[in-house]
Coordinates of N, CA and C in Angstrom, one line a residue:
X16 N 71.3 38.9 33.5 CA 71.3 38.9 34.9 C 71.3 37.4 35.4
X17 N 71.7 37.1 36.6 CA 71.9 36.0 36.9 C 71.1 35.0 37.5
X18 N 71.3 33.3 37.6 CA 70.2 32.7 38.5 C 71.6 32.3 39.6
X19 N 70.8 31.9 41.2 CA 71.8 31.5 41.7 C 71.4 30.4 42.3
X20 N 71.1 29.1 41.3 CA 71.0 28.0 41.3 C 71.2 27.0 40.5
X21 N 71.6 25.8 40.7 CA 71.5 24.8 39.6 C 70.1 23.6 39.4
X22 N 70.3 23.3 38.5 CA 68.9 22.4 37.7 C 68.6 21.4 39.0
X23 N 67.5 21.9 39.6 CA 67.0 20.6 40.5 C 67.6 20.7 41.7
X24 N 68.2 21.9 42.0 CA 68.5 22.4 43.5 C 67.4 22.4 44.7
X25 N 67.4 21.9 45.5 CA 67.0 21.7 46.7 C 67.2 23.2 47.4
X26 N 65.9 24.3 47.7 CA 66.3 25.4 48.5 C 65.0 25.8 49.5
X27 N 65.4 26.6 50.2 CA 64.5 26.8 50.9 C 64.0 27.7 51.0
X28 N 63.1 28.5 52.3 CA 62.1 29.5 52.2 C 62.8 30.8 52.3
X29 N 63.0 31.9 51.7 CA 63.6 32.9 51.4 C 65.1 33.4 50.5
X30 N 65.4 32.4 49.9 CA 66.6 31.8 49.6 C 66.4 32.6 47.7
X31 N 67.3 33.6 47.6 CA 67.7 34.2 46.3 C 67.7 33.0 45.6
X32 N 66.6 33.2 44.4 CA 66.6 32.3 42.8 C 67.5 32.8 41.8
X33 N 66.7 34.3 41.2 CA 67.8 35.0 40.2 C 66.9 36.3 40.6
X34 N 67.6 37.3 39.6 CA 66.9 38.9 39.9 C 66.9 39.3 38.0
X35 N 66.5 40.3 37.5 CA 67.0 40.9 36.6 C 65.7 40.0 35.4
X36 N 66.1 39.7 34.1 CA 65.1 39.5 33.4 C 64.5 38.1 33.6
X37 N 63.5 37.6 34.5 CA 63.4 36.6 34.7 C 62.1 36.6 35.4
X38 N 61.1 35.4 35.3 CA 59.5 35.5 35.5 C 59.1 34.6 37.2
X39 N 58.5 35.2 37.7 CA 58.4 34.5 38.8 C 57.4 32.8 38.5
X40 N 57.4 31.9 38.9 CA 56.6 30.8 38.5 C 55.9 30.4 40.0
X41 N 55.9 29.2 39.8 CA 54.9 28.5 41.3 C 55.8 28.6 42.3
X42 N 55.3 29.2 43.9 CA 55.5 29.1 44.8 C 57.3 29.8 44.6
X43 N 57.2 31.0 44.3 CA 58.3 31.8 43.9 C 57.3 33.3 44.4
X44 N 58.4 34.2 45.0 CA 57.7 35.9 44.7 C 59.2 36.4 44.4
X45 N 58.2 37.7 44.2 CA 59.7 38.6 43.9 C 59.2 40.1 45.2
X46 N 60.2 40.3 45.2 CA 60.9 41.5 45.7 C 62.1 42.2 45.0
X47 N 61.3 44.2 44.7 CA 63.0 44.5 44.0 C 63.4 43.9 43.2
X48 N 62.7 43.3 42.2 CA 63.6 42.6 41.1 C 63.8 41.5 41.2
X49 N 64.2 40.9 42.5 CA 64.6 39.4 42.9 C 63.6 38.7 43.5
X50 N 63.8 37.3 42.8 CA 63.2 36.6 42.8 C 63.2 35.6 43.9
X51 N 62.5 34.8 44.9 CA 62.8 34.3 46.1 C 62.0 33.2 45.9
X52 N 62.6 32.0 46.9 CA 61.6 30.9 47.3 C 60.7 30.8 48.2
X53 N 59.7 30.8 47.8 CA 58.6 30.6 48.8 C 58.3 29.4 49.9
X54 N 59.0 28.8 49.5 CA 58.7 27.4 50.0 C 59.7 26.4 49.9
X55 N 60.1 24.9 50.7 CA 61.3 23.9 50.4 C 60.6 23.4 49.1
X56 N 61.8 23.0 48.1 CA 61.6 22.7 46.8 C 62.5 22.7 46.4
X57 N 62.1 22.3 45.4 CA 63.1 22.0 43.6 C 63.3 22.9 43.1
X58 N 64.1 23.6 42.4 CA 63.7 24.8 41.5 C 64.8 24.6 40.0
X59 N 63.9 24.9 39.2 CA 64.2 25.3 37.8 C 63.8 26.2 36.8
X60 N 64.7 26.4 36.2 CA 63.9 27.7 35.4 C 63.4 26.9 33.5
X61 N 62.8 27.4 33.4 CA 62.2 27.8 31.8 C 61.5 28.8 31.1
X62 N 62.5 28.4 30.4 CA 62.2 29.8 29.4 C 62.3 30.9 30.0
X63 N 63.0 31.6 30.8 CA 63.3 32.5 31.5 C 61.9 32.7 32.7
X64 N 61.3 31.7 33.2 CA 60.3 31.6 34.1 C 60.9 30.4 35.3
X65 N 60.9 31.5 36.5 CA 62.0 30.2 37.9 C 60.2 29.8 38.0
X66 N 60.8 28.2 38.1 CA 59.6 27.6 39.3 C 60.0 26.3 39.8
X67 N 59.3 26.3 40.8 CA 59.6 25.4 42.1 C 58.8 23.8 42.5
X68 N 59.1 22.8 42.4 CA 58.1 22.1 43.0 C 58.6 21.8 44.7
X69 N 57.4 22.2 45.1 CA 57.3 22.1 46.6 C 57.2 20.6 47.2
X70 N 58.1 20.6 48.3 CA 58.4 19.0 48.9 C 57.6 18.7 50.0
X71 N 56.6 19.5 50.6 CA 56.3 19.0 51.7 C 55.7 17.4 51.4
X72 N 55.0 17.2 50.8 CA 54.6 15.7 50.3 C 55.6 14.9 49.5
X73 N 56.7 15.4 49.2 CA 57.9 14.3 48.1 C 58.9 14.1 49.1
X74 N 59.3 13.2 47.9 CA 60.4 12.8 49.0 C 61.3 13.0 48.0
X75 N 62.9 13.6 48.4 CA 64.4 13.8 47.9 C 65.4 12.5 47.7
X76 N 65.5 12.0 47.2 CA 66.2 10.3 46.8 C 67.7 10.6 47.5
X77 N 68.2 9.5 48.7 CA 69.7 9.7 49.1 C 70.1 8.1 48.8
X78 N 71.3 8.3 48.0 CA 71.7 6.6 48.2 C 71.4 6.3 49.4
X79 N 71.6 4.9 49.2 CA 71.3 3.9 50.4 C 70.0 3.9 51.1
X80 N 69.2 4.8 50.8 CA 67.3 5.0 51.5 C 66.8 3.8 51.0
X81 N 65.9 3.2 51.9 CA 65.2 2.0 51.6 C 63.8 2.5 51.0
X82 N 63.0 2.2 50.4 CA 61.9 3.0 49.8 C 61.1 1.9 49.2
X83 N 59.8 2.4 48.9 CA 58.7 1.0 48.4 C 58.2 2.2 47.8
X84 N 57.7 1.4 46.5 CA 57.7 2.1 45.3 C 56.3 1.2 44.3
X85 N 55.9 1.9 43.4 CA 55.0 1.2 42.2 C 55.3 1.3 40.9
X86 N 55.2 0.2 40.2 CA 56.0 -0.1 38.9 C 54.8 0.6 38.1
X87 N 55.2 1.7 37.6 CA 54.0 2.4 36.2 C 54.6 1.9 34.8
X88 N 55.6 0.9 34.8 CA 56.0 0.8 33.2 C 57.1 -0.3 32.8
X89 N 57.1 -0.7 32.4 CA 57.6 -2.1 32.1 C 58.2 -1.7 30.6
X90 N 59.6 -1.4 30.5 CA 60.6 -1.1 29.5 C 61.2 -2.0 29.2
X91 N 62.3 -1.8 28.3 CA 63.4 -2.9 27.2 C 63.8 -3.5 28.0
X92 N 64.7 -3.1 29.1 CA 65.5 -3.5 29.9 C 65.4 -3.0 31.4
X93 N 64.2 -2.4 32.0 CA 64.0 -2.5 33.5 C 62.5 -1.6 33.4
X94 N 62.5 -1.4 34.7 CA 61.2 -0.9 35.2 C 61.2 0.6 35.7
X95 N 60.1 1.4 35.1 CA 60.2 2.7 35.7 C 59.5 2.6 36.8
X96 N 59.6 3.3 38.5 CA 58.9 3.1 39.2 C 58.9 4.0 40.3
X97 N 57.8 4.4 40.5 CA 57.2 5.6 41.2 C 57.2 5.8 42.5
X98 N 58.4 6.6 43.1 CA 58.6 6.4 44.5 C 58.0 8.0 45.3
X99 N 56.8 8.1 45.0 CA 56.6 9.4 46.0 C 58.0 10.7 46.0
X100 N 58.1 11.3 44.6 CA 59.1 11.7 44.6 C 59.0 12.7 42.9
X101 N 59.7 14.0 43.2 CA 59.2 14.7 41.7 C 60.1 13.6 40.6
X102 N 61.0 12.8 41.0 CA 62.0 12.2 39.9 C 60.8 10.5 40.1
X103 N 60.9 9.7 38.8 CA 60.4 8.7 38.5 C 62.0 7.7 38.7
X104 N 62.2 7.0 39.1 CA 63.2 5.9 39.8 C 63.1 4.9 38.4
X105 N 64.2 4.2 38.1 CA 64.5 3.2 37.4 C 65.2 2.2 37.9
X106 N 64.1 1.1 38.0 CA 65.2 -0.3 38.4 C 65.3 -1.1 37.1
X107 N 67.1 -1.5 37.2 CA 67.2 -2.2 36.0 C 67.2 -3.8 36.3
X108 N 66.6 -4.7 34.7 CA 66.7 -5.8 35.2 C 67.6 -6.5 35.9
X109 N 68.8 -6.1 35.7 CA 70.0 -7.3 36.2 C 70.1 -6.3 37.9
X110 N 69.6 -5.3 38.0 CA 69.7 -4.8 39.2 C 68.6 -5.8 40.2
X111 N 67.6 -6.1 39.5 CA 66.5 -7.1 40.3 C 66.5 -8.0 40.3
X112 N 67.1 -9.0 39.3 CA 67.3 -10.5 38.8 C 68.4 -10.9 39.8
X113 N 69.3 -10.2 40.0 CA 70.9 -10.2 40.4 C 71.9 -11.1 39.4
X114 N 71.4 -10.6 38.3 CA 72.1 -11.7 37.3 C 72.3 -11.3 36.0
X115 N 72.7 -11.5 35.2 CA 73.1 -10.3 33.9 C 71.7 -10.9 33.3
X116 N 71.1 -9.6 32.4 CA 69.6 -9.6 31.7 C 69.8 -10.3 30.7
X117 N 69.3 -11.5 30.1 CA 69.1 -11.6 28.4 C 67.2 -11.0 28.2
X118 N 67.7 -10.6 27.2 CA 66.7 -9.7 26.5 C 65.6 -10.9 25.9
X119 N 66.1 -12.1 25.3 CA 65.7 -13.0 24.1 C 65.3 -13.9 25.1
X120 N 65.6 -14.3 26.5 CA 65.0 -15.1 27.2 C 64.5 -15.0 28.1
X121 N 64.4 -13.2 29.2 CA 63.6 -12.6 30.0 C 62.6 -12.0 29.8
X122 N 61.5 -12.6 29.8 CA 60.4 -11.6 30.0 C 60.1 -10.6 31.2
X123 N 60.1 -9.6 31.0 CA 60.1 -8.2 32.3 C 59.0 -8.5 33.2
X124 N 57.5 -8.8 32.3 CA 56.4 -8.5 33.0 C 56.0 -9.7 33.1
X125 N 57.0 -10.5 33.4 CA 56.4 -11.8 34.1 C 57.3 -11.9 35.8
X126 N 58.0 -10.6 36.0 CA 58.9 -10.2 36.9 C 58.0 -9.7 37.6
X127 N 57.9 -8.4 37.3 CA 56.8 -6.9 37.3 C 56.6 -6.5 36.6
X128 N 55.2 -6.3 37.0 CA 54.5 -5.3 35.7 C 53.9 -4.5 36.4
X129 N 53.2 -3.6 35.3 CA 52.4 -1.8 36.1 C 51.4 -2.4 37.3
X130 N 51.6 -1.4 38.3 CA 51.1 -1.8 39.6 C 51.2 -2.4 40.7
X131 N 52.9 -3.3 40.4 CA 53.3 -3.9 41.3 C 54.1 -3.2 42.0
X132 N 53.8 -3.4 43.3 CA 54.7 -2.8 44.7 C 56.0 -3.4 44.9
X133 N 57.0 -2.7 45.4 CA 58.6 -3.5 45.2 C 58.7 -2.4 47.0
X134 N 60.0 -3.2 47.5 CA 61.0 -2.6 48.1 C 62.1 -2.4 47.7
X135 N 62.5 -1.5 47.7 CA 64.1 -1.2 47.3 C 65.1 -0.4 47.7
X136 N 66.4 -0.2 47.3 CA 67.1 0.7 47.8 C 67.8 2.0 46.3
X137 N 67.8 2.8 47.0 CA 68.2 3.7 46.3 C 69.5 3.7 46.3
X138 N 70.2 3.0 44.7 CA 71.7 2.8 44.3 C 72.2 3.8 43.5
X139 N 71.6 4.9 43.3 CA 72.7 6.1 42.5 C 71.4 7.2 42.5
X140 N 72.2 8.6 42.8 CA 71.0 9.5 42.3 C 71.9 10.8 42.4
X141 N 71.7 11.8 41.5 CA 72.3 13.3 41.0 C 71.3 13.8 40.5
X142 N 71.4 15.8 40.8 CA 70.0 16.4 40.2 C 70.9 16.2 38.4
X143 N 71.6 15.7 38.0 CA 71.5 15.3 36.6 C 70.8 14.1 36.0
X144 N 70.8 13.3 36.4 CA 70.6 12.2 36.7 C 68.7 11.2 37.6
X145 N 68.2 10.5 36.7 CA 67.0 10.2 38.0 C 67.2 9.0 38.8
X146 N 66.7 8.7 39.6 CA 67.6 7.8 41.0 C 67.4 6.5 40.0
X147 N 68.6 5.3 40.4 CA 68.5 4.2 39.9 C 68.4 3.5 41.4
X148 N 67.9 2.1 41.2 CA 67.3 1.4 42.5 C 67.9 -0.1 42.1
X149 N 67.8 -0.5 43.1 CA 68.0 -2.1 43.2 C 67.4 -2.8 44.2
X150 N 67.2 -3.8 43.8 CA 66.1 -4.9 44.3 C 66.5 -6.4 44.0
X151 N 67.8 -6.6 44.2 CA 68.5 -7.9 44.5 C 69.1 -8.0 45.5
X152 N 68.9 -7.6 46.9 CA 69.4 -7.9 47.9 C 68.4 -8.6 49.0
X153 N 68.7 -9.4 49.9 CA 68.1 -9.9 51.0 C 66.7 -8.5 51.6
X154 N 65.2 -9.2 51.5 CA 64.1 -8.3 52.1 C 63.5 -6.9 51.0
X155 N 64.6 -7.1 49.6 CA 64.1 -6.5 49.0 C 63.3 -7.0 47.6
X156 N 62.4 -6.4 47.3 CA 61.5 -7.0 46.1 C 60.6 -6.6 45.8
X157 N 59.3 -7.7 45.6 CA 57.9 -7.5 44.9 C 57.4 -7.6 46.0
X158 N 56.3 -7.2 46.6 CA 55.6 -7.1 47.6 C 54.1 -7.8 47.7
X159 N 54.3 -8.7 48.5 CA 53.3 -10.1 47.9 C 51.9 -10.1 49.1
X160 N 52.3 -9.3 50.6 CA 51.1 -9.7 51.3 C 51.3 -8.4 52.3
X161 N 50.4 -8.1 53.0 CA 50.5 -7.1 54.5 C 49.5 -5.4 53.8
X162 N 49.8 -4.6 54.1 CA 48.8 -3.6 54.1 C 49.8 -2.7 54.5
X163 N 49.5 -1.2 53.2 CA 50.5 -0.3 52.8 C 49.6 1.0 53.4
X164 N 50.7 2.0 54.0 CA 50.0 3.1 54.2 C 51.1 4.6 53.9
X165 N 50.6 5.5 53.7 CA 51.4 6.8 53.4 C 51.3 7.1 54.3
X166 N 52.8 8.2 54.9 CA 52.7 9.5 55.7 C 53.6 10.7 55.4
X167 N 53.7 11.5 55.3 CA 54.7 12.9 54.8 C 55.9 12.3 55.5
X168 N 56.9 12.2 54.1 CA 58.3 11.4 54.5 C 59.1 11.9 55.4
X169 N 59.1 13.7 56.2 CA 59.4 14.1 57.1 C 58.5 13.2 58.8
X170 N 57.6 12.4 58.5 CA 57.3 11.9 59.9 C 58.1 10.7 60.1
X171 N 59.1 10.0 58.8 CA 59.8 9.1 59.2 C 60.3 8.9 60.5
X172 N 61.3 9.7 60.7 CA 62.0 9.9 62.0 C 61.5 9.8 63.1
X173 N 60.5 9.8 62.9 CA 59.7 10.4 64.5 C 59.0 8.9 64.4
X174 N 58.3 8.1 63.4 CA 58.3 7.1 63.6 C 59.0 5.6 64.0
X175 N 60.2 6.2 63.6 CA 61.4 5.7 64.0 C 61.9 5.3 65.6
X176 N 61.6 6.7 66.1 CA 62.3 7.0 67.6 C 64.1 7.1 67.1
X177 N 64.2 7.6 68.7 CA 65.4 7.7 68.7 C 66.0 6.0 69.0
X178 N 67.1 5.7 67.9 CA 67.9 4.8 68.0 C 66.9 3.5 67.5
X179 N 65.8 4.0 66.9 CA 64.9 2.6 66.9 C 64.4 2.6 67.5
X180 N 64.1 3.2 68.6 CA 62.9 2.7 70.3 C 61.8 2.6 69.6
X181 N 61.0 3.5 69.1 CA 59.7 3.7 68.5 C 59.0 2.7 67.6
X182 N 59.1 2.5 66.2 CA 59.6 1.3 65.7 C 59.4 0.0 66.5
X183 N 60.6 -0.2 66.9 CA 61.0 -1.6 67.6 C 59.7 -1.9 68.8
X184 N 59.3 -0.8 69.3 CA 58.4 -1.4 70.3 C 57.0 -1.8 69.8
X185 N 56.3 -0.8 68.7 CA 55.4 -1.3 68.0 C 56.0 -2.8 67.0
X186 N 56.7 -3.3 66.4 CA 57.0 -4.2 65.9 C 56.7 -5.1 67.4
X187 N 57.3 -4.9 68.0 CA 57.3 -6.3 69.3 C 55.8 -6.5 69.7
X188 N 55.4 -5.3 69.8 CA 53.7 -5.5 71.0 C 52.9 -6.0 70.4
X189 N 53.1 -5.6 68.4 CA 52.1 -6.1 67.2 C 52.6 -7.6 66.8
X190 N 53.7 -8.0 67.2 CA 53.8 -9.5 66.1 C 53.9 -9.0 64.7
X191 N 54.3 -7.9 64.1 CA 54.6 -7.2 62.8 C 56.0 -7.1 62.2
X192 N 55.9 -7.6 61.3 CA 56.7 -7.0 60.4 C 56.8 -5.8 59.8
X193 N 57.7 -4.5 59.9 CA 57.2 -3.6 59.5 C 58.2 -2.9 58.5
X194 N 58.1 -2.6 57.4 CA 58.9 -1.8 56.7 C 58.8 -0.4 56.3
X195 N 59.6 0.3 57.0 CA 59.7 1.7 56.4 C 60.6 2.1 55.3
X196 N 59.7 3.2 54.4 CA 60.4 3.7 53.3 C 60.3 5.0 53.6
X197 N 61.7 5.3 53.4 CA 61.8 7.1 54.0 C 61.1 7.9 52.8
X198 N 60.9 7.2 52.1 CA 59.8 8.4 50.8 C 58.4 7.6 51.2
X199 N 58.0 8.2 52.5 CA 56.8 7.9 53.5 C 55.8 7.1 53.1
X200 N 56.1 5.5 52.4 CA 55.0 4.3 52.4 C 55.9 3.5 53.0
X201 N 54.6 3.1 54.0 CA 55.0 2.0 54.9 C 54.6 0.8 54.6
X202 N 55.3 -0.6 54.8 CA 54.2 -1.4 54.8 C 54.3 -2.5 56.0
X203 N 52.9 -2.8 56.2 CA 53.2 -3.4 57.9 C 52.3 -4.7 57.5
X204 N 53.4 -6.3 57.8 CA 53.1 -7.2 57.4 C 52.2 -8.4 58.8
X205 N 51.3 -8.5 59.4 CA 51.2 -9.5 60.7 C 50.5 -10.7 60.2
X206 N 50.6 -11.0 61.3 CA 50.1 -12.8 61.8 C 48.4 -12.5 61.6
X207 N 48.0 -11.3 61.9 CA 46.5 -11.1 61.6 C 46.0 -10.1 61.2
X208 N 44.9 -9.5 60.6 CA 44.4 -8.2 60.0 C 44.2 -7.2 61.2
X209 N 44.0 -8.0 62.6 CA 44.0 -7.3 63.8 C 45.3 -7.0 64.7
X210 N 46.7 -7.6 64.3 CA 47.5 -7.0 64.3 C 47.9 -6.0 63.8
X211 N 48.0 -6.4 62.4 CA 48.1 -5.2 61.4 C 47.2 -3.3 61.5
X212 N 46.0 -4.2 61.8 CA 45.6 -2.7 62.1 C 46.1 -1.6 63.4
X213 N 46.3 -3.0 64.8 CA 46.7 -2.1 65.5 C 48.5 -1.6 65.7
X214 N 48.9 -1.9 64.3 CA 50.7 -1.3 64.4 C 49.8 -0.2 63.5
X215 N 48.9 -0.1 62.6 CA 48.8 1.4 61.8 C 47.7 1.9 62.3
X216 N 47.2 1.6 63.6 CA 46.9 2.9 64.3 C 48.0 3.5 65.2
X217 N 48.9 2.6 65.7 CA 49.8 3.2 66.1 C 50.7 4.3 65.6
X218 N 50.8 3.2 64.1 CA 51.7 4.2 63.6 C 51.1 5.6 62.4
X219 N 50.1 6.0 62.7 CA 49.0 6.9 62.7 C 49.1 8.0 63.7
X220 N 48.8 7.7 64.7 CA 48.7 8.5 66.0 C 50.5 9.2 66.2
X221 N 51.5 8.6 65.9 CA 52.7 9.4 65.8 C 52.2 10.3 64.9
X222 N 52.1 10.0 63.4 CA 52.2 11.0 62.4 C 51.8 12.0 62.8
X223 N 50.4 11.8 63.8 CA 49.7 12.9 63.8 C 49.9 14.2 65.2
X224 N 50.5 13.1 66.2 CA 51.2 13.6 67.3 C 52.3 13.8 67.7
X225 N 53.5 13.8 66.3 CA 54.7 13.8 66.4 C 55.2 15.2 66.4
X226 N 54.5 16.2 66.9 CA 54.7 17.6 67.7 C 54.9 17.6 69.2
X227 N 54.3 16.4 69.7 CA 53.9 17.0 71.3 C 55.0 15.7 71.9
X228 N 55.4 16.2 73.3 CA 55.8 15.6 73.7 C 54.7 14.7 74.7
X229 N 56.1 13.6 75.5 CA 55.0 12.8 76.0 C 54.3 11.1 74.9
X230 N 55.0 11.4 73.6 CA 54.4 10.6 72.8 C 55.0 9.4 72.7
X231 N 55.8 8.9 73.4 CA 56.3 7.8 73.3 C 55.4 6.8 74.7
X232 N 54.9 7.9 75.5 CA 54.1 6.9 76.5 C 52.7 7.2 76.3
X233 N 52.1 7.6 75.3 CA 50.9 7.3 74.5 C 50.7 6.4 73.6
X234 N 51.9 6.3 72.7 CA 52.0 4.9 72.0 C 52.0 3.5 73.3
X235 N 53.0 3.9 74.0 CA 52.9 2.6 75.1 C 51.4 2.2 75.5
X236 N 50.6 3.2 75.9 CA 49.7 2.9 76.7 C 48.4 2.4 75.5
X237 N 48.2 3.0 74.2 CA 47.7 2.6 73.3 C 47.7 1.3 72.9
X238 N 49.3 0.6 72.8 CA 49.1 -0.5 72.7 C 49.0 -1.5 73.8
X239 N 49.1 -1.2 74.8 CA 49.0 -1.5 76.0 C 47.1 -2.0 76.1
X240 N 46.4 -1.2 76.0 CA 44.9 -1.1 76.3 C 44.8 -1.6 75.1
X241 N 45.1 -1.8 73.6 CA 44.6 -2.8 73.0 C 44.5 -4.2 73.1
X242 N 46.0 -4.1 73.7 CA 46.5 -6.1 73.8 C 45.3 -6.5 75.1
X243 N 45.1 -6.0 76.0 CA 43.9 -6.0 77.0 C 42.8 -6.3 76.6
X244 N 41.9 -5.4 75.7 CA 40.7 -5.3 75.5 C 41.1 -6.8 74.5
X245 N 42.1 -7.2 73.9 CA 42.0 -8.4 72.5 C 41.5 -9.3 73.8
X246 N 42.3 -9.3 74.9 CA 42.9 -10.3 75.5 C 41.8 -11.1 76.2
X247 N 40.8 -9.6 76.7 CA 39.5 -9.8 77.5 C 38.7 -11.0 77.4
X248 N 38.1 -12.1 78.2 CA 37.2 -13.2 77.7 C 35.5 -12.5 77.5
X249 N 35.1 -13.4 76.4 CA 33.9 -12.6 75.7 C 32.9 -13.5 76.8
X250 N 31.8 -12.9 77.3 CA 30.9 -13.4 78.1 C 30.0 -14.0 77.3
X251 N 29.6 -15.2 77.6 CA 28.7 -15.8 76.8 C 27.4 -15.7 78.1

């Protein structure tokens, strides 16, 4: 009997897996024989058992995504590196160097090694295939100073605003530099630890209120009433 999927398909909640001799696995039910998705996810089978890994927390790799990542592994010729995501990302040396690798005269982990934070962009990815990345372009790299935060890579957008508004106004009001990675780590770079903190409460309070409307003049007013209260003279 049949599956009606391929290896590392992307499906969603109710969506026919296979029917007939085959085991239901995680976040899968059956009905009638057939087998369904419970949930957005991955799905593959083994051993004649469907299972699913669920994405509410991962992120799906699209070329061209900017993403910030952690190096777990320091190989022959590049870095494996961990982007919030069921696939583990490979950046290769000459993709980070921007320069062809020698093996006999580059040392890797004097580049990166395990635990170092990078920016990068996602340069190739297929469910055959696990994403390859690069990190020799302008703004992209090792990550040397500012304060990193997670949010479920579906609140990107909403962080964003439409057209940039959102984004761009916290960047202006904080003095921040801010970089988003759509596999939801952020990192927000300022002129002070009290900047910093108040672009990631800002950009906090979206995550958390990016249901309701109205939220774009809550952020205003939020950072509005902070720059005030900084601004206030301290009474001696």
């Amino acid at each position: 009997m049949p599956t009606y999927f391929e290896k590392k398909q992307l499906v969603t909640p109710g969506e026919l897996l296979a029917e007939g001799d085959y085991l239901p696995g995680e976040n899968t039910y059956v009905e009638e024989n057939k087998i369904y998705a419970q949930r957005i996810g991955l799905v593959d089978v083994d051993n004649k058992k469907v299972n699913m890994v669920a994405l509410r927390a991962f992120y799906v790799p699209k070329v061209g995504d900017i993403v910030i990542g952690t190096v777990t592994e320091v190989g022959f010729n590049g870095w494996t590196v961990s982007i919030q995501s069921p696939y583990n990302a490979l950046l290769r040396a000459s993709a980070a160097l921007n320069r062809s690798f020698k093996p006999q005269n580059d040392e890797l982990s004097a580049v990166l090694t395990s635990g170092d934070l990078i920016v990068a962009k996602v340069a190739s990815y297929d469910r055959l295939h696990d994403p390859q990345l690069t990190g020799g372009e302008p703004g992209l790299g090792k990550i040397t100073r500012g304060q990193i935060l997670h949010v479920v890579p579906t609140k990107i957008p909403r962080i964003i605003g439409r057209k940039g508004s959102m984004i761009s106004m916290i960047k202006q009001e904080t003095n921040c530099q801010i970089v988003l990675g759509l596999n939801g780590i952020i990192l927000v770079t300022g002129k002070t630890p009290e900047d910093e903190e108040l672009a990631i409460t800002a950009i906090r309070k979206i995550e958390q209120e990016s249901h309701t409307s109205g939220l774009t003049d809550r952020i205003t007013q939020l950072l509005k009433d902070n720059k005030e209260s900084m601004e206030e003279p301290v009474n001696e």
